[in-house]
Tab-separated table of C-alpha atoms in Angstrom:
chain	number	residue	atom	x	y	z
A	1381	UNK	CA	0.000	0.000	0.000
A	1382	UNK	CA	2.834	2.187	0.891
A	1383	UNK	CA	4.432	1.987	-2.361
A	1384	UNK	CA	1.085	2.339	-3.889
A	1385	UNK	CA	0.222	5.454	-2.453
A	1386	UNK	CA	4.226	6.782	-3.158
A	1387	UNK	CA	3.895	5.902	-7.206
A	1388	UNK	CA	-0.088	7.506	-7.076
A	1389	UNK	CA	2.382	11.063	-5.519
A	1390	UNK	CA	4.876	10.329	-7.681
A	1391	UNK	CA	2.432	10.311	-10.810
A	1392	UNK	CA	0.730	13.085	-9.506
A	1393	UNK	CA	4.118	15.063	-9.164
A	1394	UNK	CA	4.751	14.207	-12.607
A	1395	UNK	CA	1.118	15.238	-13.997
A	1396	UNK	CA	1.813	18.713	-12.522
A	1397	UNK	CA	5.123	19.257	-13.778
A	1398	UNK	CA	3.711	17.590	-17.095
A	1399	UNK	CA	1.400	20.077	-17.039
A	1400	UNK	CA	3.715	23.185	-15.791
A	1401	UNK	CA	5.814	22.194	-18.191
A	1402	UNK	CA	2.942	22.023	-21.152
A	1403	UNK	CA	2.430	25.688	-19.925
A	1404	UNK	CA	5.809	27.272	-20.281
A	1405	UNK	CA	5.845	25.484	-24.385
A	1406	UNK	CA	2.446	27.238	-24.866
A	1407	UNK	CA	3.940	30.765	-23.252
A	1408	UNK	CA	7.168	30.166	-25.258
A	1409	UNK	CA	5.428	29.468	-28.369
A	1410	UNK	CA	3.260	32.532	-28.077
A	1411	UNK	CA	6.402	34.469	-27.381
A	1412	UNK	CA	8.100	33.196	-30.486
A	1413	UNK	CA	4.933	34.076	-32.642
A	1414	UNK	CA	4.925	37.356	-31.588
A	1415	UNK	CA	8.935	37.611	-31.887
A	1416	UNK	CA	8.066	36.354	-35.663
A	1417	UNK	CA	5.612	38.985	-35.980
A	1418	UNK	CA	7.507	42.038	-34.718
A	1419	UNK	CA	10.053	40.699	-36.784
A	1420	UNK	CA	8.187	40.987	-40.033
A	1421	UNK	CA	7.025	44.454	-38.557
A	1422	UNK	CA	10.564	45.663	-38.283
A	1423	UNK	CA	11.572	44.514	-41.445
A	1424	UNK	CA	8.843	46.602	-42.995
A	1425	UNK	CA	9.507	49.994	-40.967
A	1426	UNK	CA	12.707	49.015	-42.022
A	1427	UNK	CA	11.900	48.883	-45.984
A	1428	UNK	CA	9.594	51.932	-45.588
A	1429	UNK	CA	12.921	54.144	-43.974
A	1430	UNK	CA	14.969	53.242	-46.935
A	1431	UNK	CA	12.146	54.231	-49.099
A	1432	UNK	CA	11.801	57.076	-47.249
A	1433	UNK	CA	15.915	57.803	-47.782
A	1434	UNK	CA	15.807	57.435	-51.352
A	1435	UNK	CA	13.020	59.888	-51.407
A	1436	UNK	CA	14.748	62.367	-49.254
A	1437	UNK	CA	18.083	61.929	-51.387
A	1438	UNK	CA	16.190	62.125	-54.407
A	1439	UNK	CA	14.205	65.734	-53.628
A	1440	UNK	CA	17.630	66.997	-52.239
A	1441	UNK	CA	19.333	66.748	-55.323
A	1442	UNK	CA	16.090	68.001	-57.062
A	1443	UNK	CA	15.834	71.046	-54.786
A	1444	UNK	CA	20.156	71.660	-55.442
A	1445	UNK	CA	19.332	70.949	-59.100
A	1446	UNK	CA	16.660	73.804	-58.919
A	1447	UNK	CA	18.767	76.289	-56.275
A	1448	UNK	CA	21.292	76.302	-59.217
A	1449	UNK	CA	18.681	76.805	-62.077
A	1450	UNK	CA	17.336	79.871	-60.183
A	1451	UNK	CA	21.070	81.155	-59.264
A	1452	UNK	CA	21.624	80.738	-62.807
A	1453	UNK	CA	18.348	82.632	-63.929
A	1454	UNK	CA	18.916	85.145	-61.353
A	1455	UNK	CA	22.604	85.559	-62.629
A	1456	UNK	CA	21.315	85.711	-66.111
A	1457	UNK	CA	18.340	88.208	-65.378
A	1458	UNK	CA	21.061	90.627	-63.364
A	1459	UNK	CA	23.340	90.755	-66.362
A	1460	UNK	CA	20.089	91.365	-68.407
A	1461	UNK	CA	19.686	94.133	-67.020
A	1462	UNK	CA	23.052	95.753	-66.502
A	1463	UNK	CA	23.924	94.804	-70.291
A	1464	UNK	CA	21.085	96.122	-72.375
A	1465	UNK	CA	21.449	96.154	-75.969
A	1466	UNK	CA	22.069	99.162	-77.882
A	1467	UNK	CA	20.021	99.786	-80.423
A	1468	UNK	CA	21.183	100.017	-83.531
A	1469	UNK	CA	21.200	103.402	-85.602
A	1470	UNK	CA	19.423	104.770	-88.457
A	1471	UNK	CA	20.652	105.488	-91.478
A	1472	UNK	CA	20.576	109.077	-91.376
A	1473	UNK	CA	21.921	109.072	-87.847
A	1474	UNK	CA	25.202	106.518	-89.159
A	1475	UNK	CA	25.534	108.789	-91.881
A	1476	UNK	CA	25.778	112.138	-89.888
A	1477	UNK	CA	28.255	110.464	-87.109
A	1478	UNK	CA	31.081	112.159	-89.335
A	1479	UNK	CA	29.528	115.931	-89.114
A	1480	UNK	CA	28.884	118.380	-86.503
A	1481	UNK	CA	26.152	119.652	-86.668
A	1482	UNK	CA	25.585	123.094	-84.944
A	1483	UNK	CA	22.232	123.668	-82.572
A	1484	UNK	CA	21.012	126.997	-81.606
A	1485	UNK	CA	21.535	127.712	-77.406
A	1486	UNK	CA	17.941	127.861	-76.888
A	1487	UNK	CA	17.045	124.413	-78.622
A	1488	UNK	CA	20.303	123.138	-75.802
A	1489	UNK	CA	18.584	124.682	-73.050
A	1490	UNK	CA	15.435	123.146	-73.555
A	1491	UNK	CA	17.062	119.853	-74.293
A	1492	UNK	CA	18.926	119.867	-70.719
A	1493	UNK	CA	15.262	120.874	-69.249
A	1494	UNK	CA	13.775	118.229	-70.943
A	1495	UNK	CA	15.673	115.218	-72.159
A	1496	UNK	CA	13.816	113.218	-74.508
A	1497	UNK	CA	15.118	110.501	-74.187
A	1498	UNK	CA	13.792	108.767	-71.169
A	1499	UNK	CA	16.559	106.915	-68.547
A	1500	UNK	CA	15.584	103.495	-66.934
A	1501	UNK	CA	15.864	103.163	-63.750
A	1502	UNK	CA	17.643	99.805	-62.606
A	1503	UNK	CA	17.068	98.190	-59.232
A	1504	UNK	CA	18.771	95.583	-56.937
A	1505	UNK	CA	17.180	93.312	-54.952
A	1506	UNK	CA	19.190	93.374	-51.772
A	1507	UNK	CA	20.014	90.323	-49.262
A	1508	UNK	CA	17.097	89.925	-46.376
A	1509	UNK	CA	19.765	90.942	-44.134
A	1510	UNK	CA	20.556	94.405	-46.085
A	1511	UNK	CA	16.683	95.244	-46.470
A	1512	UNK	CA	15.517	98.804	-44.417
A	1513	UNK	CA	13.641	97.606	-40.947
A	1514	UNK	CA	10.859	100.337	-41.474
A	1515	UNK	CA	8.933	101.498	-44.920
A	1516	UNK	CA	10.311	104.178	-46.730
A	1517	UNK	CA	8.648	106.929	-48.371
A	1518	UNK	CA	8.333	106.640	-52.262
């Protein structure tokens, strides 16, 4: 009876840690499918941040690309404007370069009074930092 009642504790000993041990390979397994699926998580964040990389290289050398475009426009646009073309002469005006031609005070005077021929003004755009604080009168 003795040794009956020891192998009935025994088995019961061994049905717990049977089942203990059942336990822990259900917990580990559920650990190990959620490892798997962070994984695959992480390996897609990680896909997306290269994506996003290649983007961000890609519209940095766009937006360098297009800082040198308008650089080059503005460059082009200043010495547009500081290099105008001269117009070329008339005929009678070539012809007469040779001659001097005399004019009468009074027609001078008025000239100087009122030039006829009308001067363009030319602007700069100045740097932020150069630009007056307050309005100015105009």
């Amino acid at each position: 009876e003795q040794t009956a009642t020891e192998t009935a504790q025994a088995l019961a000993r061994e049905r717990a840690a049977a089942v203990s041990t059942h336990e822990d390979l259900d917990k580990a397994r559920l650990e190990r499918d959620a490892a798997r699926a962070l994984l695959v998580g992480v390996a897609r964040l990680k896909e997306a941040l290269d994506k996003q990389r290649e983007a961000t290289v890609s519209l940095g050398r766009d937006l360098a690309a297009a800082r040198a475009d308008n650089d080059r426009l503005r460059a082009e646009r200043r010495s547009a404007q500081i290099e105008r073309p001269l117009k070329p002469r008339s005929g009678r005006a070539a012809a007469a370069t040779g001659r001097v031609k005399a004019v009468s005070q009074k027609t001078a005077r008025s000239k100087v009074r009122n030039p006829s021929r009308i001067t363009q003004v030319r602007s700069l755009t100045l740097p932020y930092s150069l630009r007056p604080r307050r309005a100015t009168l105009e």
